[in-house]
PDB file of C-alpha atoms and ligand atoms in Angstrom:
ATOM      1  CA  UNK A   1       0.000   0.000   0.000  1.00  0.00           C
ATOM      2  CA  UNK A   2       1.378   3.759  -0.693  1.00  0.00           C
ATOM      3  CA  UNK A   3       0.193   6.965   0.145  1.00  0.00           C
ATOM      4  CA  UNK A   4      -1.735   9.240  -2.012  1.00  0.00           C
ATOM      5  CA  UNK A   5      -1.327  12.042   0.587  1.00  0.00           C
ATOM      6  CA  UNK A   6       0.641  14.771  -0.718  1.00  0.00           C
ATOM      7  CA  UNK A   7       1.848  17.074   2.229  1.00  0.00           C
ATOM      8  CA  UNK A   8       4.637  20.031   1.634  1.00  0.00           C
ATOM      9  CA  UNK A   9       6.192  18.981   5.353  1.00  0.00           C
ATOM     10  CA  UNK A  10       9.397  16.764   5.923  1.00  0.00           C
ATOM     11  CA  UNK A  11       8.507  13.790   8.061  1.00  0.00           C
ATOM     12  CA  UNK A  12      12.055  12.294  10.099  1.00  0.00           C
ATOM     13  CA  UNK A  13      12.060   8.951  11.932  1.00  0.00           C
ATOM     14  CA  UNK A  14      14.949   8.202  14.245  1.00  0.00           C
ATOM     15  CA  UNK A  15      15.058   3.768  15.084  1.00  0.00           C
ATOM     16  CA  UNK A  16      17.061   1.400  16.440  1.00  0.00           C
ATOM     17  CA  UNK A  17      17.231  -1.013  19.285  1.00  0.00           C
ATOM     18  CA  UNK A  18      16.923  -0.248  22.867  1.00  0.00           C
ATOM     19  CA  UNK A  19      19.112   2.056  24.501  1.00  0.00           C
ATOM     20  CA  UNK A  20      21.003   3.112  20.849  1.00  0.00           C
ATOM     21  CA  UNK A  21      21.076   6.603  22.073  1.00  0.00           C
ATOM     22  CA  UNK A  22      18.047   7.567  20.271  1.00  0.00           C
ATOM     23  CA  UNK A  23      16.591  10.260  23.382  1.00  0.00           C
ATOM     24  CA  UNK A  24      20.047  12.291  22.947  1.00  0.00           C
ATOM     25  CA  UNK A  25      20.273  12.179  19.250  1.00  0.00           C
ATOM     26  CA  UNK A  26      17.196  13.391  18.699  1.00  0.00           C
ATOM     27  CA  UNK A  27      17.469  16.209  20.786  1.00  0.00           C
ATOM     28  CA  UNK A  28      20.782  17.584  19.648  1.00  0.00           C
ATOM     29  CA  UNK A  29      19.039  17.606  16.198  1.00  0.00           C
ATOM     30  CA  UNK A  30      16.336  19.050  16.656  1.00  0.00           C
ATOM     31  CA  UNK A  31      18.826  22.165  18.761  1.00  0.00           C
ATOM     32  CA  UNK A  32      20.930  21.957  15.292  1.00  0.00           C
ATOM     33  CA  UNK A  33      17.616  22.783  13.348  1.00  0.00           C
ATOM     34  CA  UNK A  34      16.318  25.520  15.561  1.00  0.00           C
ATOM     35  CA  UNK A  35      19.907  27.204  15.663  1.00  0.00           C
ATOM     36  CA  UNK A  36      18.336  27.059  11.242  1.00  0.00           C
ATOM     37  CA  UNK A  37      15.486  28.850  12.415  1.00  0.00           C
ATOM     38  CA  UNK A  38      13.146  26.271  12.245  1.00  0.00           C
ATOM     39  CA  UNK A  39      11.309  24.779  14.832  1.00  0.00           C
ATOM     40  CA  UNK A  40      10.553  21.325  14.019  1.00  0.00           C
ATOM     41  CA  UNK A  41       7.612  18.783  16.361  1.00  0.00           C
ATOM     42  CA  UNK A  42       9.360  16.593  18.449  1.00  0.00           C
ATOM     43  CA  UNK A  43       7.031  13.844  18.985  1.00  0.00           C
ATOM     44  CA  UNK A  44       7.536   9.955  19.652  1.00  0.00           C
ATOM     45  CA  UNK A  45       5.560   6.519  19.825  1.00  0.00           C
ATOM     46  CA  UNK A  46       4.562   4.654  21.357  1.00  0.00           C
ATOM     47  CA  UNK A  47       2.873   7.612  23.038  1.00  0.00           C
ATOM     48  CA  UNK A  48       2.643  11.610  21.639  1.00  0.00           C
ATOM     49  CA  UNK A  49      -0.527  12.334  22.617  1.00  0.00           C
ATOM     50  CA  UNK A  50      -2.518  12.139  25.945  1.00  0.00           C
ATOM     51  CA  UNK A  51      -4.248   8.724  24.529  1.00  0.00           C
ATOM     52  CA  UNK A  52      -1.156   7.524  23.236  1.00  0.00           C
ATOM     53  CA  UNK A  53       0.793   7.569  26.380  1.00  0.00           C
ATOM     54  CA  UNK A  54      -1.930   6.336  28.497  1.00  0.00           C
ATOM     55  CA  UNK A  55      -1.375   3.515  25.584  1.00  0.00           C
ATOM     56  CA  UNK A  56       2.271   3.537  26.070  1.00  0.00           C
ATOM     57  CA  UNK A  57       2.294   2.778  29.922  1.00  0.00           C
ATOM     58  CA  UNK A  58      -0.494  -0.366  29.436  1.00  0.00           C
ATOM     59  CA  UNK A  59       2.094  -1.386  26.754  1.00  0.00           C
ATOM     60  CA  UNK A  60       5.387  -1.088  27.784  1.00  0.00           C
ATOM     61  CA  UNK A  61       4.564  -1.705  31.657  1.00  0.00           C
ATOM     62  CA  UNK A  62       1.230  -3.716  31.304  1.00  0.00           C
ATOM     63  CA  UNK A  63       1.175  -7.720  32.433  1.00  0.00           C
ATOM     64  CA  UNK A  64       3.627 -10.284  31.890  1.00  0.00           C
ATOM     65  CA  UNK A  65       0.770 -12.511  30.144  1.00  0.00           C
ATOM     66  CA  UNK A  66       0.407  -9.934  27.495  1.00  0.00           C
ATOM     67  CA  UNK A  67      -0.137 -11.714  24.030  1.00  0.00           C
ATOM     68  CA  UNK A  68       2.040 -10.958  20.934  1.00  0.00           C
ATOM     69  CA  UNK A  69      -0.673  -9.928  18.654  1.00  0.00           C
ATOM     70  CA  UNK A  70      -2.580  -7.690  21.237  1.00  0.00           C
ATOM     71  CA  UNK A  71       1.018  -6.185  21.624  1.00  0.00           C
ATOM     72  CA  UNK A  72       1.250  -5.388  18.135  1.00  0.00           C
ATOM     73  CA  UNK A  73      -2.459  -4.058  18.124  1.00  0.00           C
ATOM     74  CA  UNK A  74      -1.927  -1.597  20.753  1.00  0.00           C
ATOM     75  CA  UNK A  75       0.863  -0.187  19.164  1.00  0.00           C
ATOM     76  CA  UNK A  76      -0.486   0.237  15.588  1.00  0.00           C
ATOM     77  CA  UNK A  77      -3.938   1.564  17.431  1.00  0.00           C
ATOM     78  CA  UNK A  78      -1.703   4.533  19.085  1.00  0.00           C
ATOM     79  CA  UNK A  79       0.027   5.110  15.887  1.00  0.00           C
ATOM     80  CA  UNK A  80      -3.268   5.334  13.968  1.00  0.00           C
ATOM     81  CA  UNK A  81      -4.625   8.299  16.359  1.00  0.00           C
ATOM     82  CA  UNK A  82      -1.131  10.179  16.635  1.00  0.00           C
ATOM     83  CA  UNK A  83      -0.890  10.135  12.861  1.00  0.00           C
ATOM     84  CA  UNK A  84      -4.389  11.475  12.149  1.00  0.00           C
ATOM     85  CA  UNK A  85      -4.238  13.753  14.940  1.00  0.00           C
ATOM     86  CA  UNK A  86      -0.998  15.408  15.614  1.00  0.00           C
ATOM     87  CA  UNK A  87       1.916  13.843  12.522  1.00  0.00           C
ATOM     88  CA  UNK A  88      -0.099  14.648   9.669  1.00  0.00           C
ATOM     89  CA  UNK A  89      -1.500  18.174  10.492  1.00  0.00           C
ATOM     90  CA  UNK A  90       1.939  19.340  11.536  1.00  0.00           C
ATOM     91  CA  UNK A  91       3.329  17.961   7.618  1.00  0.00           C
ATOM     92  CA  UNK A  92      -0.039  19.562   6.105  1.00  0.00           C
ATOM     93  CA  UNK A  93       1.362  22.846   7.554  1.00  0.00           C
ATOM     94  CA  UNK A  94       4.892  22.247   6.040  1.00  0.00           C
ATOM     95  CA  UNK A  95       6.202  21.513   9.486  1.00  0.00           C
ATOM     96  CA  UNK A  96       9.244  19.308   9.900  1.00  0.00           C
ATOM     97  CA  UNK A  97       8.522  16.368  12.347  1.00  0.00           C
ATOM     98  CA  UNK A  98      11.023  14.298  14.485  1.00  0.00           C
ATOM     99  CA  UNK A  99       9.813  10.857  15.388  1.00  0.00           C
ATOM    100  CA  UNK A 100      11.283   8.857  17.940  1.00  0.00           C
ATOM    101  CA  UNK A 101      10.192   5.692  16.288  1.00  0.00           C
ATOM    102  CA  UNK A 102       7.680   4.707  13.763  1.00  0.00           C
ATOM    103  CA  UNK A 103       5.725   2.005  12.109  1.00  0.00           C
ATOM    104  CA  UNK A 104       9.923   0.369  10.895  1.00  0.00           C
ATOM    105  CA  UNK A 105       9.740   0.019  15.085  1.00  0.00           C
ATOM    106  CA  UNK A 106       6.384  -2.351  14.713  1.00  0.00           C
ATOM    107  CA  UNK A 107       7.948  -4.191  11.629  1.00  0.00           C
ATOM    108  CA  UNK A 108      11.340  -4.931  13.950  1.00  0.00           C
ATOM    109  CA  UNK A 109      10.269  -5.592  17.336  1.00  0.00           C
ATOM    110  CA  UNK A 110       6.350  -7.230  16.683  1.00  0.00           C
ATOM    111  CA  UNK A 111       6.959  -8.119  13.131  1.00  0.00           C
ATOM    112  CA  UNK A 112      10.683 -10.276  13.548  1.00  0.00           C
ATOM    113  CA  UNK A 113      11.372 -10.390  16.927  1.00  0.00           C
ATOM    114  CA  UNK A 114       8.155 -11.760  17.642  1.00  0.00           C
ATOM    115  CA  UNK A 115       7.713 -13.534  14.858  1.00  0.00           C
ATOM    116  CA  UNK A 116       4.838 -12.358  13.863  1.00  0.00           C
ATOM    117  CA  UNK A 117       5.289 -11.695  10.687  1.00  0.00           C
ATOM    118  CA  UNK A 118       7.058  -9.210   8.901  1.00  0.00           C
ATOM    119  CA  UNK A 119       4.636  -8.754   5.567  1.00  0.00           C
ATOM    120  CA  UNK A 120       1.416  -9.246   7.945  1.00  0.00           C
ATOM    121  CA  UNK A 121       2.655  -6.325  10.653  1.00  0.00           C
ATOM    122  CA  UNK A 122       3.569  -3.875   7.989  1.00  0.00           C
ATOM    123  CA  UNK A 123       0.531  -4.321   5.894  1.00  0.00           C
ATOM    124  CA  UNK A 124      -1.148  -4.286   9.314  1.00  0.00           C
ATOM    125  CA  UNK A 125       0.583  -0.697   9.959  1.00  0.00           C
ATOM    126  CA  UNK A 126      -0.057   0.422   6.501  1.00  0.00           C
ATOM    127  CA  UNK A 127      -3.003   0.415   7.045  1.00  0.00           C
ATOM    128  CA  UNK A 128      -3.593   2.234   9.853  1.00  0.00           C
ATOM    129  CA  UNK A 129      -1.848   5.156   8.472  1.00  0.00           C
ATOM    130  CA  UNK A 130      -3.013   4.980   5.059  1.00  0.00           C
ATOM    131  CA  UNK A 131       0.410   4.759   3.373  1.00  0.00           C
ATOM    132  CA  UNK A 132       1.928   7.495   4.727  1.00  0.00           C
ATOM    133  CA  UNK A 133       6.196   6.642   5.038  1.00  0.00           C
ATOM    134  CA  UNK A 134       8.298   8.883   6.695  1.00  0.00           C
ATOM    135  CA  UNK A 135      10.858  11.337   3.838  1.00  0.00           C
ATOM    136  CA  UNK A 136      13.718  10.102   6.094  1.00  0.00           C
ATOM    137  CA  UNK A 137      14.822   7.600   8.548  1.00  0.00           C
ATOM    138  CA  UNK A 138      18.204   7.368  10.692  1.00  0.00           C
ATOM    139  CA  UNK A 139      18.443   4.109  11.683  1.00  0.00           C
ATOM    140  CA  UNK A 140      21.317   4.632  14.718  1.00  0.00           C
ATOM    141  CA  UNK A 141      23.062   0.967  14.690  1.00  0.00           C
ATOM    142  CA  UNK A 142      24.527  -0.498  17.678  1.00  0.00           C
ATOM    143  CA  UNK A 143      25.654  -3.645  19.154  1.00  0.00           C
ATOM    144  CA  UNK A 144      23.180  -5.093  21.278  1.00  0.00           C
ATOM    145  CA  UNK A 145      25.614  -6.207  23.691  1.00  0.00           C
ATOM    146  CA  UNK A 146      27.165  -2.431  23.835  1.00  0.00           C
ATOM    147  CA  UNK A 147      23.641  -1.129  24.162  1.00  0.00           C
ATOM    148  CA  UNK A 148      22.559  -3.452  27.103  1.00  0.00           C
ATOM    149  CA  UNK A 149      26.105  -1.953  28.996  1.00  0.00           C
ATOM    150  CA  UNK A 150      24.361   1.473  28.368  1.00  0.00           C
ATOM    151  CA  UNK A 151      20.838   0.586  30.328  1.00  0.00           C
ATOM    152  CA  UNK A 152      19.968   2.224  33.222  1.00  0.00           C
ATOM    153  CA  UNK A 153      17.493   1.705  35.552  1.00  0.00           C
ATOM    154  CA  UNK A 154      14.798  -1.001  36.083  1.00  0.00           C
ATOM    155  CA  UNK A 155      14.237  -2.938  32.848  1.00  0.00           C
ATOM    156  CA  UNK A 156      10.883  -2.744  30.856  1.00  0.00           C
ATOM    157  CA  UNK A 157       8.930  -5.349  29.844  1.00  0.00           C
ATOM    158  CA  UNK A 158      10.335  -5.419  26.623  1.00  0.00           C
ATOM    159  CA  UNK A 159      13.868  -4.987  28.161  1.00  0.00           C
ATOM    160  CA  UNK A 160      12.985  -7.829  29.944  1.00  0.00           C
ATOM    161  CA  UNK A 161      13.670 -10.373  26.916  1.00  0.00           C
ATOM    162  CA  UNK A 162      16.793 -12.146  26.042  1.00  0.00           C
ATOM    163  CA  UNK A 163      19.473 -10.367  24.203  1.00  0.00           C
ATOM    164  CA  UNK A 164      18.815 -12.897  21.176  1.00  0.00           C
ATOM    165  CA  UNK A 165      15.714 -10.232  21.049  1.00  0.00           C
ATOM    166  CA  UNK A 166      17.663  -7.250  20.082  1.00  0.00           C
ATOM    167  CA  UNK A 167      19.645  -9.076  18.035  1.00  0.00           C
ATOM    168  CA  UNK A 168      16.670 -10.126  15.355  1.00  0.00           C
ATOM    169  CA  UNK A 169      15.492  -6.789  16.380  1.00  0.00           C
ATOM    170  CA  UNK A 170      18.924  -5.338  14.575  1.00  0.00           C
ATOM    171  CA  UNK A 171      18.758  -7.876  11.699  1.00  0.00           C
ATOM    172  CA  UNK A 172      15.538  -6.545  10.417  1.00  0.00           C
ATOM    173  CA  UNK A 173      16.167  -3.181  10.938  1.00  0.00           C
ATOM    174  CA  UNK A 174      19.480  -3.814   8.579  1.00  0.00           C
ATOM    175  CA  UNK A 175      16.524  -5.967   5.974  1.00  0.00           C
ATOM    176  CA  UNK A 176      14.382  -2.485   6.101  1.00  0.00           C
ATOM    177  CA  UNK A 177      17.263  -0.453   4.972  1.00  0.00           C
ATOM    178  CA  UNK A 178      17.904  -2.636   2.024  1.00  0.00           C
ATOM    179  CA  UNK A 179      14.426  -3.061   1.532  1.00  0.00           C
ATOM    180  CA  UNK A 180      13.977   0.835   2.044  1.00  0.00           C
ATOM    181  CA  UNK A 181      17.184   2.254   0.728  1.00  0.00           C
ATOM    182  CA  UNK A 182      16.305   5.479  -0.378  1.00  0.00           C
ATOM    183  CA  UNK A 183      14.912   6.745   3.049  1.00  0.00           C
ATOM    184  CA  UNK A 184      17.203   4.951   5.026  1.00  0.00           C
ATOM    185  CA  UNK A 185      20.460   6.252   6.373  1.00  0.00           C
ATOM    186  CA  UNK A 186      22.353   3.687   8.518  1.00  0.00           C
ATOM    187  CA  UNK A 187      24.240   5.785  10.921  1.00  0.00           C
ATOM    188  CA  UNK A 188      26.754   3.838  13.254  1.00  0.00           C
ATOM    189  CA  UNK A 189      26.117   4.547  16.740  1.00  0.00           C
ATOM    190  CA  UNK A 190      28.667   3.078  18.577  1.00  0.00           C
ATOM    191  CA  UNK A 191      30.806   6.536  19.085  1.00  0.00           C
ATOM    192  CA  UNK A 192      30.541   9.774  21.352  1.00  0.00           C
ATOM    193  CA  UNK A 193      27.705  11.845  21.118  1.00  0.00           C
ATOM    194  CA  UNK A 194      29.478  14.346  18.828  1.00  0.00           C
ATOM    195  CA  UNK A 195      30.492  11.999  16.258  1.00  0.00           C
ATOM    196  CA  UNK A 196      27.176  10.474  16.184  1.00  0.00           C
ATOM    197  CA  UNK A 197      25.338  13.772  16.009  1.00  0.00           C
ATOM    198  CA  UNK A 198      27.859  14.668  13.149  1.00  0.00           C
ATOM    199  CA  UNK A 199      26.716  12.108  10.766  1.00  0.00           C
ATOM    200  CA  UNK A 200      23.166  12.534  11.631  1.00  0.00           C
ATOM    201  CA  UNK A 201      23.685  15.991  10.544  1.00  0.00           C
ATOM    202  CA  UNK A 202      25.190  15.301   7.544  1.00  0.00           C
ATOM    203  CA  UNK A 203      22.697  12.693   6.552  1.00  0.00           C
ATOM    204  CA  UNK A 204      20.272  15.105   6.803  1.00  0.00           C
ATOM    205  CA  UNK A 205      21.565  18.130   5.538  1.00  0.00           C
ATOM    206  CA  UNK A 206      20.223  17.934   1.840  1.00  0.00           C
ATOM    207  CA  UNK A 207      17.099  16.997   2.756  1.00  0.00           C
ATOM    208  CA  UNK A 208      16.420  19.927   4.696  1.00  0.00           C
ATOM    209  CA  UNK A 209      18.269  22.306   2.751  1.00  0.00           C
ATOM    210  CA  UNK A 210      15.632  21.712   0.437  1.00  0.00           C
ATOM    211  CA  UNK A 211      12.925  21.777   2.321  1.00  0.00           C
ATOM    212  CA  UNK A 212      13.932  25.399   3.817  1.00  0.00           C
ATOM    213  CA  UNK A 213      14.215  26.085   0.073  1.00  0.00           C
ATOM    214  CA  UNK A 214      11.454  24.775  -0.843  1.00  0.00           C
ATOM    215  CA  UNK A 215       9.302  26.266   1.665  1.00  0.00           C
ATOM    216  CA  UNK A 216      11.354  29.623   2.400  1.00  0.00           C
ATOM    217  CA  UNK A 217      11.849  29.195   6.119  1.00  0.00           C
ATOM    218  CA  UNK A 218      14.964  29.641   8.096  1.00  0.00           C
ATOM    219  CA  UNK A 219      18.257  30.285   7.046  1.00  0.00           C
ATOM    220  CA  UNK A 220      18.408  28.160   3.755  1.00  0.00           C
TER     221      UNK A 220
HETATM  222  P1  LIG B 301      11.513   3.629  23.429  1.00  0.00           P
HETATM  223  O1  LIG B 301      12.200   3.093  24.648  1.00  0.00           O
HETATM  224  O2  LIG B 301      12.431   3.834  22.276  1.00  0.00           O
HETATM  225  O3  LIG B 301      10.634   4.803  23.723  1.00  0.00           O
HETATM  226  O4  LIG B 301      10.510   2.467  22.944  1.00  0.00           O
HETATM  227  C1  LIG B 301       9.729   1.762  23.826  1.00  0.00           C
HETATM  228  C2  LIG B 301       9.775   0.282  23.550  1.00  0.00           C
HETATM  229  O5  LIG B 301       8.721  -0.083  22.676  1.00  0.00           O
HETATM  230  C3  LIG B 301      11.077  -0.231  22.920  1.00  0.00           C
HETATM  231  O6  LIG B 301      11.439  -1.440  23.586  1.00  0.00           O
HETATM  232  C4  LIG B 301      10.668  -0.527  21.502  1.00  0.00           C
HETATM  233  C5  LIG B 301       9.225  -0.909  21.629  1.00  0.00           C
HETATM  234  N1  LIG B 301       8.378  -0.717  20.438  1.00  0.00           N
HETATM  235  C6  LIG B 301       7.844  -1.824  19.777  1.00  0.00           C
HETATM  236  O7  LIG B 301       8.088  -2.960  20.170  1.00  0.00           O
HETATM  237  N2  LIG B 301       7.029  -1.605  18.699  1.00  0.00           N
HETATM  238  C7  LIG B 301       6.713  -0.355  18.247  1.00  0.00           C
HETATM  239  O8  LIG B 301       5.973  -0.213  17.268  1.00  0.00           O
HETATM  240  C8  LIG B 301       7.282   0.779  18.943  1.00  0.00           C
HETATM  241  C9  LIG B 301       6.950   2.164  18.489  1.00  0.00           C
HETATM  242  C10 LIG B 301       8.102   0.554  20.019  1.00  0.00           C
END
């Protein structure tokens, strides 16, 4: 399924596995692109709106017995109501949007780590959002064993699973960005901040050059 929605906005997702330094990346960009004069919406899922948090607490912290495919339900239904209420108006308006993870998140985590299906959870997603794929993704790669020295504090339940997890988690993120090479940079994560940050910001330089251009904002 592909979108037929047109919108003059540039829609950024930021993925990866579990504490890849996503939080930090994210921020520093969207610092770099106000410094442009613009002023992009930081949003995130699970969660970004009042109902999708509420969602994002039953799902990340609800009970152990918790089925795969009601997992993978509750996600896409939170993703359905942040796109059509908060995502897409922002692009309509030519806004620039920073995702902390997206429907690629559903595909990796639900999809292959739970075996659920990789075709049947992104058609599933598809769906629910009519189409609509982000301009650009920065997929921040990282060791799962390097990431799990990174954790802090009490795991989640989805921290809770065996590292083999993250590791199928990885391998289908590295699948989407064959599968998905044009939107997909693969940015390695496994440096400092500031190295990390500078190849984020050089992957997406172009794209918002033209954008500014295109939409006469900031300092292009
Ligand atoms: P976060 O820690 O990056 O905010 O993500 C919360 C957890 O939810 C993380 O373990 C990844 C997982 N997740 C999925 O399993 N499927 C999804 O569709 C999304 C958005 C997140």
């Amino acid at each position: 399924m592909s979108s037929t929605d047109t919108h003059t906005g540039l829609f950024i997702t930021f993925e990866g596995g579990d504490s890849c330094g996503k939080s930090t990346q994210i921020a520093l960009t969207k610092q770099w692109l106000e410094e442009r004069g613009v002023a992009p919406l930081l949003t995130r899922e699970p969660g970004g709106t009042e109902l999708g948090e509420k969602l994002r607490e039953l799902i990340i912290h609800g009970p152990d017995d918790m089925d795969p495919h009601t997992e993978a339900l509750l996600y896409s239904a939170q993703r359905a109501y942040h796109m059509e209420t908060k995502v897409l108006p922002a692009l309509h308006r030519g806004e620039v949007v920073l995702q902390d993870r997206y429907l690629d998140s559903s595909v990796a985590y639900q999809g292959a780590a739970r075996a659920l299906g990789v075709d049947e959870i992104l058609q599933l997603n598809l769906w629910a959002v009519r189409g609509l794929l982000p301009d650009v993704t920065i997929f921040l790669d990282l060791d799962p064993e390097v990431a799990f020295e990174r954790r802090t504090g009490e795991p989640d339940r989805l921290e809770r699973e065996p590292n083999s997890f993250q590791h199928r988690v990885r391998e289908q993120y590295y699948e989407l960005s064959k599968t998905y090479a044009d939107r997909y940079r693969v940015i390695d994560a496994s440096g400092d901040i500031e190295s990390v940050q500078q190849q984020i910001r050089r992957a997406l330089e172009p794209l918002v050059e033209e954008h500014l251009r295109a939409n006469k904002v900031g300092n292009a």
